[in-house]
Short mmCIF file of C-alpha atoms in Angstrom, two decimals:
data_model
loop_
_atom_site.label_atom_id
_atom_site.label_comp_id
_atom_site.label_asym_id
_atom_site.label_seq_id
_atom_site.Cartn_x
_atom_site.Cartn_y
_atom_site.Cartn_z
CA UNK U 20 69.26 -9.30 -10.08
CA UNK U 21 68.82 -8.52 -6.02
CA UNK U 22 68.97 -11.53 -3.89
CA UNK U 23 65.99 -9.89 -1.82
CA UNK U 24 64.02 -7.17 -1.38
CA UNK U 25 63.11 -5.14 1.93
CA UNK U 26 60.17 -3.07 2.16
CA UNK U 27 59.63 -0.86 5.06
CA UNK U 28 56.41 -0.44 6.59
CA UNK U 29 55.06 0.92 10.21
CA UNK U 30 51.74 0.85 11.39
CA UNK U 31 51.52 4.45 11.68
CA UNK U 32 51.88 4.68 7.73
CA UNK U 33 49.27 2.01 7.13
CA UNK U 34 46.80 3.60 9.39
CA UNK U 35 47.50 7.11 7.92
CA UNK U 36 46.93 5.61 4.23
CA UNK U 37 43.64 4.16 5.46
CA UNK U 38 42.69 7.66 6.42
CA UNK U 39 43.24 7.70 10.41
CA UNK U 40 43.60 11.34 11.52
CA UNK U 41 46.89 12.10 12.75
CA UNK U 42 45.83 12.50 16.47
CA UNK U 43 44.26 9.09 16.27
CA UNK U 44 47.20 7.25 14.73
CA UNK U 45 48.56 6.24 18.34
CA UNK U 46 45.17 4.75 19.27
CA UNK U 47 45.22 0.78 18.63
CA UNK U 48 42.94 -0.05 15.35
CA UNK U 49 43.62 -3.27 13.66
CA UNK U 50 40.78 -2.44 11.27
CA UNK U 51 42.67 0.94 10.35
CA UNK U 52 45.61 -0.96 9.41
CA UNK U 53 43.63 -3.30 7.34
CA UNK U 54 42.29 -0.17 5.70
CA UNK U 55 45.85 1.34 4.82
CA UNK U 56 47.15 -2.08 3.43
CA UNK U 57 46.79 -1.38 -0.25
CA UNK U 58 49.84 0.41 -1.11
CA UNK U 59 51.85 -2.42 1.15
CA UNK U 60 50.04 -4.89 -0.66
CA UNK U 61 51.03 -3.50 -4.05
CA UNK U 62 54.52 -2.82 -3.42
CA UNK U 63 54.94 -6.78 -2.08
CA UNK U 64 53.24 -7.92 -5.31
CA UNK U 65 55.30 -5.70 -7.79
CA UNK U 66 58.86 -6.82 -6.19
CA UNK U 67 57.50 -10.35 -6.18
CA UNK U 68 56.69 -10.42 -9.77
CA UNK U 69 59.94 -9.91 -10.37
CA UNK U 70 61.08 -13.14 -8.92
CA UNK U 71 62.65 -11.19 -6.05
CA UNK U 72 61.89 -12.71 -2.29
CA UNK U 73 60.37 -9.64 -0.24
CA UNK U 74 61.13 -9.32 3.39
CA UNK U 75 58.67 -6.58 5.30
CA UNK U 76 60.61 -4.47 7.89
CA UNK U 77 57.93 -3.23 10.36
CA UNK U 78 59.53 -0.12 11.69
CA UNK U 79 57.83 -0.15 15.16
CA UNK U 80 56.56 2.69 17.51
CA UNK U 81 55.81 2.46 20.95
CA UNK U 82 52.36 2.89 20.63
CA UNK U 83 51.81 -0.06 17.98
CA UNK U 84 49.89 -2.91 19.85
CA UNK U 85 50.47 -6.78 19.10
CA UNK U 86 47.43 -6.83 17.44
CA UNK U 87 48.05 -4.32 14.92
CA UNK U 88 51.90 -5.68 14.42
CA UNK U 89 50.09 -9.34 13.72
CA UNK U 90 47.91 -7.49 11.23
CA UNK U 91 50.70 -6.14 9.13
CA UNK U 92 52.48 -9.68 9.35
CA UNK U 93 49.41 -11.10 8.12
CA UNK U 94 48.66 -8.75 5.39
CA UNK U 95 52.17 -8.67 4.27
CA UNK U 96 52.42 -12.78 4.20
CA UNK U 97 48.85 -12.88 2.23
CA UNK U 98 50.54 -10.72 -0.50
CA UNK U 99 53.55 -13.04 -0.95
CA UNK U 100 56.32 -11.70 1.35
CA UNK U 101 58.36 -14.46 3.17
CA UNK U 102 58.54 -12.64 6.16
CA UNK U 103 57.47 -9.65 7.77
CA UNK U 104 59.50 -8.77 10.95
CA UNK U 105 59.59 -6.03 14.05
CA UNK U 106 62.23 -3.85 13.44
CA UNK U 107 63.46 -1.93 16.55
CA UNK U 108 66.61 -0.65 15.14
CA UNK U 109 66.19 3.12 15.62
CA UNK U 110 65.34 2.61 19.45
CA UNK U 111 67.70 -0.53 20.25
CA UNK U 112 70.70 -0.18 17.84
CA UNK U 113 72.08 -2.84 16.20
CA UNK U 114 70.12 -5.50 18.29
CA UNK U 115 67.01 -4.04 17.17
CA UNK U 116 67.47 -5.06 13.69
CA UNK U 117 68.67 -8.82 14.36
CA UNK U 118 65.29 -10.30 13.38
CA UNK U 119 65.07 -8.38 9.77
CA UNK U 120 69.12 -9.52 9.46
CA UNK U 121 67.91 -13.17 9.91
CA UNK U 122 65.11 -13.11 7.80
CA UNK U 123 66.87 -11.61 4.96
CA UNK U 124 69.64 -14.09 5.43
CA UNK U 125 66.63 -16.87 5.39
CA UNK U 126 64.96 -15.72 2.41
CA UNK U 127 68.60 -15.08 0.71
CA UNK U 128 69.35 -18.81 1.71
CA UNK U 129 65.83 -20.17 0.75
CA UNK U 130 66.94 -19.47 -3.25
#
């Protein structure tokens, strides 16, 4: 049994799942994030049902607003994730993954 699981999500993907047109994905819209949350909620609950702690890595894009990031964090937490952290590893290399590494380490240590 794994000690923890990381699910990767992005504001853009949640908005896309909620029906936001491609050309509007960069326009801040927390309501659109909520509209596309069902997939993330389902996966967090599915993994959690096996007793595996879940950490959500929010793959951050430059167009993501703080309100949208907070909405993803709230959705993930309400679904049962232990943490939902911004991940900027693509843009910042290893330094951009530090928060994710710390969240996973914390999830494993809490067992």
